[in-house]
Coordinates of C-alpha atoms and ligand atoms in Angstrom, one line a residue:
M631 CA 24.9 -109.2 80.9
V632 CA 26.5 -105.8 80.8
S633 CA 23.8 -103.6 79.3
R634 CA 25.5 -101.2 76.8
V635 CA 23.5 -98.1 75.9
I636 CA 24.7 -96.2 72.9
P637 CA 23.9 -92.5 73.6
V638 CA 21.9 -90.5 71.1
D639 CA 21.3 -86.7 71.0
P640 CA 17.8 -85.4 71.8
F641 CA 15.4 -85.9 69.0
D642 CA 11.8 -85.2 67.9
L643 CA 9.6 -88.2 67.1
V644 CA 6.2 -87.6 65.6
V645 CA 3.9 -90.6 65.8
F646 CA 1.1 -90.2 63.3
G647 CA -1.6 -92.5 64.6
G648 CA -0.4 -91.8 68.2
T649 CA -3.7 -92.9 69.6
G650 CA -3.9 -96.2 67.7
D651 CA -3.4 -99.8 68.7
L652 CA 0.2 -100.1 67.5
A653 CA 1.3 -96.9 69.2
R654 CA -0.3 -97.9 72.5
R655 CA 0.9 -101.5 72.5
K656 CA 4.3 -101.2 70.9
I657 CA 5.7 -97.7 70.0
I658 CA 5.0 -95.8 73.3
P659 CA 6.0 -98.7 75.6
A660 CA 9.2 -99.2 73.6
L661 CA 10.2 -95.5 73.9
F662 CA 9.5 -95.6 77.7
R663 CA 11.6 -98.7 78.1
R664 CA 14.5 -97.1 76.2
Y665 CA 14.0 -94.0 78.4
C666 CA 14.2 -96.2 81.5
S667 CA 17.4 -97.6 80.1
G668 CA 18.9 -94.2 79.7
Q669 CA 18.9 -94.2 76.0
V670 CA 16.2 -91.6 75.2
P671 CA 17.8 -88.4 76.3
E672 CA 16.1 -85.7 78.3
G673 CA 14.9 -82.9 76.0
S674 CA 13.7 -85.3 73.3
R675 CA 10.0 -85.0 72.3
I676 CA 7.4 -87.6 71.5
I677 CA 4.6 -86.0 69.6
G678 CA 1.4 -87.9 69.0
A679 CA -0.7 -86.8 66.0
A680 CA -4.2 -88.0 65.2
R681 CA -7.7 -86.6 64.6
S682 CA -9.0 -87.4 68.1
E683 CA -10.1 -84.4 70.2
L684 CA -7.4 -84.5 72.9
D685 CA -5.2 -81.9 74.6
R686 CA -1.7 -82.6 75.9
D687 CA -3.0 -83.8 79.2
G688 CA -5.5 -86.2 77.6
F689 CA -2.8 -87.7 75.4
C690 CA -0.5 -88.0 78.4
D691 CA -3.2 -89.9 80.3
M692 CA -3.5 -92.3 77.3
V693 CA 0.3 -92.6 77.2
A694 CA 0.5 -93.4 80.9
G695 CA -2.2 -96.0 80.5
A696 CA -0.4 -97.6 77.6
I697 CA 2.8 -97.8 79.6
R698 CA 1.2 -99.3 82.6
E699 CA -0.6 -101.9 80.5
F700 CA 2.1 -102.8 77.9
S701 CA 5.6 -101.8 79.1
G702 CA 6.2 -105.3 80.6
G703 CA 6.6 -104.2 84.2
R704 CA 10.1 -102.7 83.6
A705 CA 11.3 -101.6 87.0
C706 CA 12.2 -97.9 86.8
E707 CA 13.1 -95.3 89.4
D708 CA 10.3 -93.4 91.1
G709 CA 9.3 -90.4 89.1
T710 CA 10.5 -91.9 85.8
L711 CA 7.0 -92.0 84.2
E712 CA 6.3 -88.4 85.2
R713 CA 9.6 -87.2 83.7
F714 CA 8.9 -89.2 80.5
L715 CA 5.5 -87.6 80.2
Q716 CA 7.2 -84.1 80.2
M717 CA 8.6 -85.1 76.8
V718 CA 5.2 -86.0 75.4
D719 CA 3.0 -83.6 73.3
Y720 CA 0.0 -84.0 71.1
V721 CA -1.3 -82.3 67.9
K722 CA -4.8 -82.8 66.7
L723 CA -4.2 -83.3 63.0
D724 CA -5.8 -84.7 59.9
A725 CA -3.4 -86.5 57.8
S726 CA -5.5 -86.1 54.7
G727 CA -6.3 -82.4 55.2
E728 CA -4.6 -79.3 56.4
D729 CA -5.9 -79.2 60.0
G730 CA -3.2 -79.2 62.6
W731 CA -0.1 -79.2 60.2
S732 CA 1.0 -75.7 61.1
E733 CA 0.8 -76.5 64.8
L734 CA 2.9 -79.5 64.2
T735 CA 5.4 -77.5 62.1
H736 CA 5.8 -75.0 65.0
L737 CA 6.6 -77.8 67.5
I738 CA 9.4 -79.4 65.5
K739 CA 12.8 -78.1 66.5
E740 CA 15.6 -77.2 64.1
D741 CA 19.0 -78.9 64.2
R742 CA 18.1 -82.2 65.6
T743 CA 17.0 -85.6 64.3
R744 CA 13.3 -85.6 63.4
A745 CA 11.6 -88.9 62.8
F746 CA 8.0 -89.3 61.5
Y747 CA 6.5 -92.6 62.3
L748 CA 3.5 -93.5 60.1
S749 CA 1.5 -95.7 62.4
V750 CA -1.7 -95.2 60.4
G751 CA -3.4 -97.2 57.6
P752 CA -1.3 -97.4 54.4
A753 CA -3.9 -95.3 52.5
L754 CA -2.5 -92.3 54.4
F755 CA 1.2 -92.9 53.7
G756 CA 1.2 -90.9 50.5
D757 CA -0.8 -88.0 52.0
I758 CA 1.5 -87.7 55.1
A759 CA 4.7 -88.0 53.1
G760 CA 3.5 -85.2 50.8
R761 CA 2.5 -82.9 53.6
I762 CA 5.7 -83.5 55.6
R763 CA 7.4 -82.2 52.4
T764 CA 5.0 -79.3 51.6
H765 CA 5.2 -78.0 55.3
G766 CA 8.9 -77.7 55.0
L767 CA 9.7 -80.5 57.5
V768 CA 12.2 -82.4 55.3
N769 CA 15.8 -81.7 55.8
D770 CA 19.0 -83.9 56.1
Q771 CA 18.0 -84.9 59.6
T772 CA 14.5 -86.2 58.6
R773 CA 13.5 -89.8 58.7
I774 CA 10.3 -91.5 57.9
V775 CA 9.2 -94.8 59.3
V776 CA 6.7 -96.9 57.4
E777 CA 4.7 -99.8 58.9
K778 CA 3.6 -102.9 57.1
P779 CA 1.7 -103.7 55.0
F780 CA 4.0 -102.2 52.4
G781 CA 1.7 -102.6 49.4
H782 CA -0.7 -105.3 48.5
D783 CA 1.2 -106.6 45.5
L784 CA 4.1 -105.6 43.3
E785 CA 2.2 -102.8 41.5
S786 CA 1.0 -101.1 44.7
A787 CA 4.4 -101.5 46.4
Q788 CA 6.1 -99.8 43.3
A789 CA 3.5 -97.0 43.5
L790 CA 4.2 -96.5 47.2
N791 CA 7.9 -96.6 46.7
A792 CA 7.6 -94.0 43.9
T793 CA 5.4 -91.8 46.1
L794 CA 7.9 -91.9 49.0
A795 CA 10.8 -91.3 46.6
Q796 CA 9.2 -88.0 45.4
H797 CA 9.7 -86.6 48.9
F798 CA 12.5 -88.6 50.6
H799 CA 15.8 -90.2 49.7
E800 CA 16.0 -93.9 50.2
R801 CA 18.4 -93.3 53.0
Q802 CA 15.6 -91.5 54.9
I803 CA 13.0 -94.3 54.5
Y804 CA 12.7 -96.9 57.2
R805 CA 10.4 -99.8 56.2
I806 CA 9.7 -101.7 59.4
D807 CA 9.6 -105.5 59.5
H808 CA 9.6 -106.0 63.3
Y809 CA 11.0 -109.5 62.9
L810 CA 14.3 -108.0 62.0
G811 CA 14.4 -106.2 65.4
K812 CA 14.2 -109.4 67.3
E813 CA 17.2 -110.3 69.3
T814 CA 17.4 -113.9 68.0
V815 CA 17.1 -112.7 64.4
Q816 CA 20.2 -110.7 64.8
N817 CA 21.8 -113.6 66.6
L818 CA 21.2 -115.6 63.5
M819 CA 23.8 -113.4 61.8
A820 CA 26.1 -113.5 64.9
V821 CA 25.9 -117.3 64.9
R822 CA 26.5 -117.6 61.2
F823 CA 29.2 -115.0 60.7
G824 CA 30.8 -114.8 64.2
N825 CA 31.7 -118.5 64.5
M826 CA 34.0 -120.6 62.4
L827 CA 32.0 -123.6 63.4
F828 CA 28.9 -123.1 61.3
E829 CA 29.6 -121.2 58.1
P830 CA 31.8 -123.9 56.4
L831 CA 28.9 -126.3 56.8
W832 CA 26.2 -123.8 55.7
N833 CA 25.5 -125.0 52.2
A834 CA 23.9 -127.7 50.1
Q835 CA 26.7 -130.1 50.7
Y836 CA 26.0 -130.4 54.4
V837 CA 22.5 -129.0 55.0
D838 CA 19.7 -131.5 54.1
H839 CA 17.0 -128.9 54.4
I840 CA 15.8 -125.8 56.3
Q841 CA 12.5 -125.3 58.0
I842 CA 11.0 -121.9 59.0
T843 CA 7.9 -122.0 61.1
V844 CA 6.0 -119.0 62.4
A845 CA 3.0 -120.4 64.2
E846 CA 0.4 -118.3 66.1
T847 CA -2.3 -119.4 68.5
V848 CA -4.1 -116.1 68.0
S849 CA -6.8 -115.6 65.5
I850 CA -7.6 -112.6 63.2
G851 CA -9.2 -110.5 66.0
S852 CA -10.3 -107.0 64.9
R853 CA -8.2 -107.1 61.7
G854 CA -10.8 -109.2 59.8
E855 CA -11.4 -106.7 57.0
Y856 CA -7.7 -106.2 56.3
Y857 CA -6.8 -109.9 56.9
D858 CA -9.4 -111.3 54.5
R859 CA -8.0 -109.2 51.7
A860 CA -4.4 -110.2 52.6
G861 CA -4.3 -113.8 53.9
A862 CA -1.3 -115.5 55.4
M863 CA 0.7 -115.2 52.2
R864 CA 0.6 -111.4 52.1
D865 CA 0.4 -110.8 55.9
M866 CA 3.3 -113.1 57.0
M867 CA 5.1 -115.0 54.2
Q868 CA 5.9 -112.1 51.9
N869 CA 7.6 -110.1 54.6
H870 CA 8.5 -111.9 57.9
L871 CA 9.2 -115.4 56.7
M872 CA 10.9 -114.0 53.5
Q873 CA 13.2 -111.9 55.7
L874 CA 14.1 -114.9 57.8
L875 CA 14.8 -116.9 54.7
C876 CA 17.1 -114.2 53.4
L877 CA 19.1 -114.0 56.6
I878 CA 19.5 -117.8 56.7
A879 CA 20.4 -118.1 53.1
M880 CA 22.4 -115.0 52.2
E881 CA 26.1 -114.9 51.4
P882 CA 28.3 -113.2 54.1
P883 CA 28.0 -109.5 53.6
A884 CA 31.3 -107.7 53.4
R885 CA 30.4 -105.6 56.4
F886 CA 27.5 -105.4 58.8
E887 CA 26.3 -102.2 57.1
P888 CA 22.9 -101.4 55.6
D889 CA 23.6 -101.8 51.9
S890 CA 26.0 -104.7 52.3
V891 CA 23.4 -106.7 54.2
R892 CA 20.5 -105.6 52.0
D893 CA 22.3 -106.3 48.8
E894 CA 22.9 -109.9 49.9
K895 CA 19.2 -110.4 51.0
L896 CA 18.1 -109.1 47.7
K897 CA 20.2 -111.6 45.8
V898 CA 18.5 -114.4 47.8
I899 CA 15.0 -113.2 46.8
R900 CA 16.0 -112.9 43.2
A901 CA 17.4 -116.4 43.2
L902 CA 14.2 -117.9 44.4
D903 CA 12.6 -120.2 41.9
P904 CA 8.9 -119.8 41.2
V905 CA 7.0 -122.2 43.5
E906 CA 5.3 -125.2 41.9
P907 CA 1.6 -125.3 42.7
H908 CA 1.9 -128.8 44.3
H909 CA 4.6 -127.4 46.6
I910 CA 2.1 -125.1 48.4
V911 CA -0.6 -125.9 50.9
R912 CA -3.1 -123.3 51.9
G913 CA -5.4 -123.8 54.9
Q914 CA -8.3 -122.1 56.7
F915 CA -9.2 -122.9 60.3
D916 CA -12.6 -124.4 61.2
G917 CA -14.7 -123.4 64.2
T918 CA -14.8 -125.2 67.4
G919 CA -17.9 -125.7 69.6
D920 CA -17.2 -122.4 71.3
E921 CA -15.3 -120.4 68.8
P922 CA -16.2 -119.3 65.2
G923 CA -14.3 -120.6 62.2
Y924 CA -12.4 -118.3 59.9
R925 CA -15.3 -117.4 57.7
E926 CA -17.6 -116.5 60.5
E927 CA -14.9 -114.5 62.2
V928 CA -14.2 -112.3 59.1
G929 CA -17.9 -112.2 58.3
H930 CA -17.4 -113.6 54.8
P931 CA -19.2 -117.0 54.4
R932 CA -17.5 -117.9 51.1
S933 CA -14.1 -116.5 51.8
T934 CA -11.2 -118.4 50.1
T935 CA -8.5 -116.5 52.0
E936 CA -5.9 -118.6 53.7
S937 CA -5.2 -118.4 57.4
Y938 CA -2.3 -120.9 56.9
V939 CA 0.3 -121.4 54.2
A940 CA 3.1 -123.9 53.9
L941 CA 5.4 -124.1 50.9
K942 CA 8.6 -125.6 49.6
A943 CA 11.0 -123.1 48.1
H944 CA 14.3 -123.6 46.1
I945 CA 17.1 -121.1 45.8
S946 CA 18.9 -121.4 42.5
N947 CA 22.4 -120.5 43.4
W948 CA 25.7 -122.2 44.0
R949 CA 25.3 -122.4 47.7
W950 CA 21.8 -123.9 48.0
S951 CA 21.2 -125.8 44.8
G952 CA 19.3 -129.0 45.8
T953 CA 18.5 -127.9 49.4
P954 CA 14.8 -127.2 49.9
F955 CA 13.5 -124.5 52.3
Y956 CA 10.2 -125.4 53.9
L957 CA 8.2 -122.4 55.2
R958 CA 5.0 -122.4 57.0
T959 CA 2.9 -119.9 59.0
G960 CA -0.7 -119.9 60.3
K961 CA -3.2 -118.6 62.8
K962 CA -5.1 -120.5 65.5
L963 CA -2.5 -123.3 65.7
V964 CA -1.7 -125.4 68.7
A965 CA 1.2 -123.4 70.0
R966 CA 2.9 -120.0 69.5
S967 CA 6.2 -120.8 68.1
S968 CA 8.7 -119.1 65.7
V969 CA 11.6 -121.3 65.0
I970 CA 14.1 -122.0 62.3
N971 CA 15.5 -125.5 62.0
V972 CA 18.7 -126.1 60.0
V973 CA 18.7 -129.9 59.5
F974 CA 22.1 -131.2 58.5
K975 CA 22.7 -134.3 56.5
D976 CA 23.4 -137.7 58.0
A977 CA 27.1 -138.7 58.5
P978 CA 28.1 -140.4 55.3
H979 CA 28.9 -143.7 57.0
S980 CA 28.0 -145.0 60.5
I981 CA 30.9 -146.9 62.0
F982 CA 28.5 -148.1 64.7
G983 CA 26.2 -149.9 62.3
T984 CA 22.7 -148.9 61.2
D985 CA 21.0 -150.2 64.3
A986 CA 23.0 -148.0 66.7
G987 CA 20.5 -145.1 66.5
G988 CA 21.4 -141.5 66.5
A989 CA 19.9 -138.7 64.4
A990 CA 20.9 -135.9 62.1
N991 CA 22.4 -132.7 63.7
I992 CA 19.8 -129.9 63.9
L993 CA 20.5 -126.3 64.7
S994 CA 17.2 -124.8 66.1
I995 CA 17.0 -121.1 66.4
R996 CA 14.0 -120.1 68.5
L997 CA 12.6 -116.6 67.9
Q998 CA 9.7 -117.1 70.3
P999 CA 8.9 -118.1 72.9
N1000 CA 12.0 -118.5 75.0
E1001 CA 14.5 -117.0 72.5
G1002 CA 17.5 -119.2 72.2
I1003 CA 19.4 -121.8 70.2
T1004 CA 19.5 -125.5 70.5
M1005 CA 22.1 -127.7 68.8
H1006 CA 21.0 -131.4 68.6
V1007 CA 24.0 -133.6 68.6
T1008 CA 24.5 -137.4 68.8
I1009 CA 26.3 -138.9 71.8
K1010 CA 26.6 -142.3 73.3
E1011 CA 23.7 -143.5 75.4
P1012 CA 25.1 -143.6 78.9
G1013 CA 25.6 -147.0 80.6
P1014 CA 26.6 -150.5 79.5
G1015 CA 25.0 -152.4 76.7
G1016 CA 27.2 -151.6 73.7
M1017 CA 27.4 -148.5 71.6
R1018 CA 23.9 -147.1 71.3
L1019 CA 23.6 -143.5 70.1
V1020 CA 21.1 -140.9 71.3
D1021 CA 20.3 -137.4 70.2
V1022 CA 20.7 -134.7 72.9
P1023 CA 19.9 -131.0 72.8
L1024 CA 22.7 -128.6 73.8
D1025 CA 20.3 -125.8 74.8
M1026 CA 20.9 -122.1 75.3
S1027 CA 18.1 -119.9 76.3
F1028 CA 19.3 -116.3 75.8
A1029 CA 17.3 -115.1 78.8
E1030 CA 19.1 -117.6 81.1
A1031 CA 22.5 -117.2 79.5
L1032 CA 22.7 -113.5 79.0
G1033 CA 19.8 -111.6 80.6
P1034 CA 20.0 -110.0 84.0
E1035 CA 17.6 -111.8 86.3
G1036 CA 14.0 -110.9 85.8
E1037 CA 14.6 -108.5 82.9
D1038 CA 13.0 -109.2 79.5
P1039 CA 15.3 -108.8 76.5
P1040 CA 14.6 -105.6 74.6
D1041 CA 11.5 -105.7 72.4
A1042 CA 12.0 -105.5 68.6
Y1043 CA 10.4 -102.0 68.5
E1044 CA 12.9 -100.7 71.1
R1045 CA 15.8 -101.6 68.9
L1046 CA 14.2 -100.5 65.7
I1047 CA 13.1 -97.1 66.9
M1048 CA 16.5 -96.4 68.3
D1049 CA 18.1 -97.5 65.0
V1050 CA 15.9 -95.0 63.2
I1051 CA 17.1 -92.3 65.6
R1052 CA 20.7 -93.4 65.1
G1053 CA 20.2 -93.5 61.3
N1054 CA 21.1 -97.2 60.9
Q1055 CA 19.0 -98.8 58.2
T1056 CA 20.6 -102.3 58.4
L1057 CA 17.5 -103.9 60.0
F1058 CA 15.0 -102.2 57.7
M1059 CA 13.9 -103.3 54.2
R1060 CA 15.0 -101.4 51.2
G1061 CA 12.5 -100.6 48.5
D1062 CA 13.9 -103.0 45.9
E1063 CA 13.8 -105.8 48.5
V1064 CA 10.2 -105.3 49.1
E1065 CA 9.4 -105.2 45.4
A1066 CA 11.4 -108.4 44.7
A1067 CA 9.5 -110.1 47.5
W1068 CA 6.2 -109.1 45.9
A1069 CA 7.5 -110.2 42.4
W1070 CA 8.0 -113.7 43.9
T1071 CA 4.7 -113.7 45.8
D1072 CA 2.3 -112.3 43.2
P1073 CA 2.4 -115.2 40.7
I1074 CA 1.7 -117.7 43.6
I1075 CA -1.4 -115.7 44.6
A1076 CA -2.4 -115.2 40.9
G1077 CA -2.1 -119.0 40.4
W1078 CA -4.5 -119.8 43.2
K1079 CA -7.0 -117.4 41.7
A1080 CA -6.6 -118.7 38.2
R1081 CA -7.1 -122.3 39.3
G1082 CA -10.0 -121.4 41.7
E1083 CA -8.2 -123.0 44.6
V1084 CA -9.9 -123.2 47.9
P1085 CA -7.9 -123.6 51.1
K1086 CA -7.9 -126.9 53.0
P1087 CA -9.8 -126.8 56.3
Y1088 CA -7.8 -127.5 59.5
D1089 CA -8.9 -127.9 63.1
A1090 CA -8.4 -124.8 65.2
Y1091 CA -5.5 -125.3 67.6
S1092 CA -4.0 -128.1 65.6
K1093 CA -0.7 -128.2 63.7
G1094 CA -2.4 -127.1 60.5
P1095 CA -3.8 -129.0 57.5
L1096 CA -2.7 -132.6 57.1
D1097 CA -1.6 -131.8 53.5
A1098 CA 1.2 -129.7 55.0
D1099 CA 2.5 -132.8 56.7
Q1100 CA 2.3 -134.6 53.3
L1101 CA 4.4 -131.9 51.7
M1102 CA 7.2 -133.0 54.0
R1103 CA 6.5 -136.7 54.1
R1104 CA 6.6 -137.0 50.3
D1105 CA 10.2 -135.9 50.6
G1106 CA 10.9 -138.3 53.6
R1107 CA 11.0 -135.4 56.1
E1108 CA 9.0 -134.2 59.1
W1109 CA 8.1 -130.8 60.4
R1110 CA 9.7 -129.9 63.7
G1111 CA 9.0 -127.0 65.9
I1112 CA 5.3 -126.7 66.9
K1113 CA 5.1 -128.2 70.3
P1114 CA 1.8 -127.8 72.3
Ligands
LIG2210 P1 -5.5 -98.2 64.5 O1 -5.6 -98.7 65.9 O2 -6.7 -98.2 63.6 O3 -4.9 -96.7 64.6 C1 -4.9 -95.9 63.5 C2 -4.4 -94.5 64.0 O4 -4.5 -93.6 62.9 C3 -5.3 -93.9 65.1 O5 -4.5 -93.2 66.0 C4 -6.1 -92.9 64.3 O6 -6.5 -91.9 65.2 C5 -5.1 -92.4 63.3 N1 -5.8 -91.8 62.1 C6 -6.7 -92.4 61.3 N2 -7.0 -91.6 60.3 C7 -6.3 -90.5 60.4 C8 -6.2 -89.2 59.7 N3 -6.9 -89.0 58.6 N4 -5.3 -88.3 60.2 C9 -4.6 -88.5 61.3 N5 -4.7 -89.7 62.0 C10 -5.5 -90.6 61.6 O7 -4.4 -99.0 63.6 P2 -3.1 -99.7 64.2 O8 -3.4 -101.1 64.5 O9 -2.4 -98.8 65.2 O10 -2.1 -99.8 62.9 C11 -1.5 -98.6 62.4 C12 -0.6 -99.1 61.2 O11 0.4 -100.0 61.7 C13 -1.3 -99.8 60.1 O12 -0.7 -99.5 58.9 C14 -1.2 -101.3 60.4 O13 -1.3 -102.1 59.3 C15 0.2 -101.3 61.0 N6 0.5 -102.4 61.9 C16 -0.2 -102.5 63.0 C17 0.1 -103.6 63.9 C18 -0.6 -103.8 65.2 O14 -0.2 -104.6 66.0 N7 -1.6 -103.0 65.5 C19 1.2 -104.4 63.6 C20 1.9 -104.2 62.4 C21 1.6 -103.2 61.6 P3 -7.8 -90.9 65.0 O15 -8.9 -91.8 64.7 O16 -7.9 -90.2 66.3 O17 -7.5 -90.0 63.9

């Protein structure tokens, strides 16, 4: 693969929460990898801001440690890390007070892109946005990056949007959903809109149903307090799975430009029907002999929060009328797997007879692991013995097909941070999209509460609750995509 690096001018990036988990695991390693690739120009500055008592050297030690631990072993020339660290600075600052803001203001250079990455808890978003404004740091070159969760429900998302809108134009606000930065997710658009092969078939006439699975083996970890207030619906479905659904289902945008793409995604969300209660399954994982169950893990013995959710959605528009979309996501499942399966209808008539075998065509788009695409097609079983049909996968792993040997594809954060610097919002959520997603999600959650519903237990490291299988089987279908 020829690696194309689009140059950008030197920039200032302030990471509020620069000492936190996300900064250490994702943001800093992503910047380093882009620096190794030659895309972060010399003279740029990466400024960590947090309350911790650190000086520049102390922060550089933390940055170096994070790079060694999390940058994925990217081979760089000798001395690269030392040169990268020369761009790093630190300000001890309290986001909800005045400490440190004038120091930060003095560090920011005029006449260059300045991006403020809010890698802190959402309670601080409003404070930081306001102080960036009152300290005179907002100009045409200013961008603000906001992490998930973007609100807890429609009301809080509207309030947050309103707060940000007091200080920034929508074109300056970058709401991150890191799923949109994944190579395969963009490939989804390339496959759909770059080939004549698929788009004519991409509708209810030819597609039987679509499945979107985001399965995790990991548990809640240290996020128990947040997660128990959120659950799988708010933590994953309302954002990541909803974004994947939008990209799969949207009409072709006129251009691959921010508002063209986001207008089409918004139309999908607005066309979603309310979900029938019997079309949703919630689950909560049990403990094993060695590991705690969900309730023990979050320290809430009567928690009714779901660690798993599966649902059947319908999009009421011309293209998708009658084609169900099955979405599921959960924690502590048997395998880590994010995959979209587009299951096509059977051929209208089999000239080989009903006993010949064969199966429906399925286009599988794997987001992780092993990003790639598989097309399941029917061929003749080799050898004598009449015409027997078999289903074979035409498989393309992106790493094998496109990647230089031994090099990982760029991480989602690498792409998204550089898009912020370039000023390209295509892969970021617009405020109205986020609100529409909450408007669809809120009644589902309110319905659970009103009916006093309790999630179904499921075995840790299984495929999830059995009721989720029934959700499919009732329709004569099967889940595909979680393989141990
Ligand atoms: P974290 O590890 O708790 O880090 C929080 C950061 O905020 C720390 O650097 C902390 O440093 C700083 N901070 C807290 N209060 C502050 C204040 N008043 N003024 C200035 N800095 C302050 O959290 P995280 O996991 O990195 O998550 C950060 C954000 O990203 C959250 O909104 C989270 O929901 C989101 N997110 C995280 C992940 C992830 O994988 N971690 C994934 C997706 C989204 P000091 O204590 O030194 O001030």
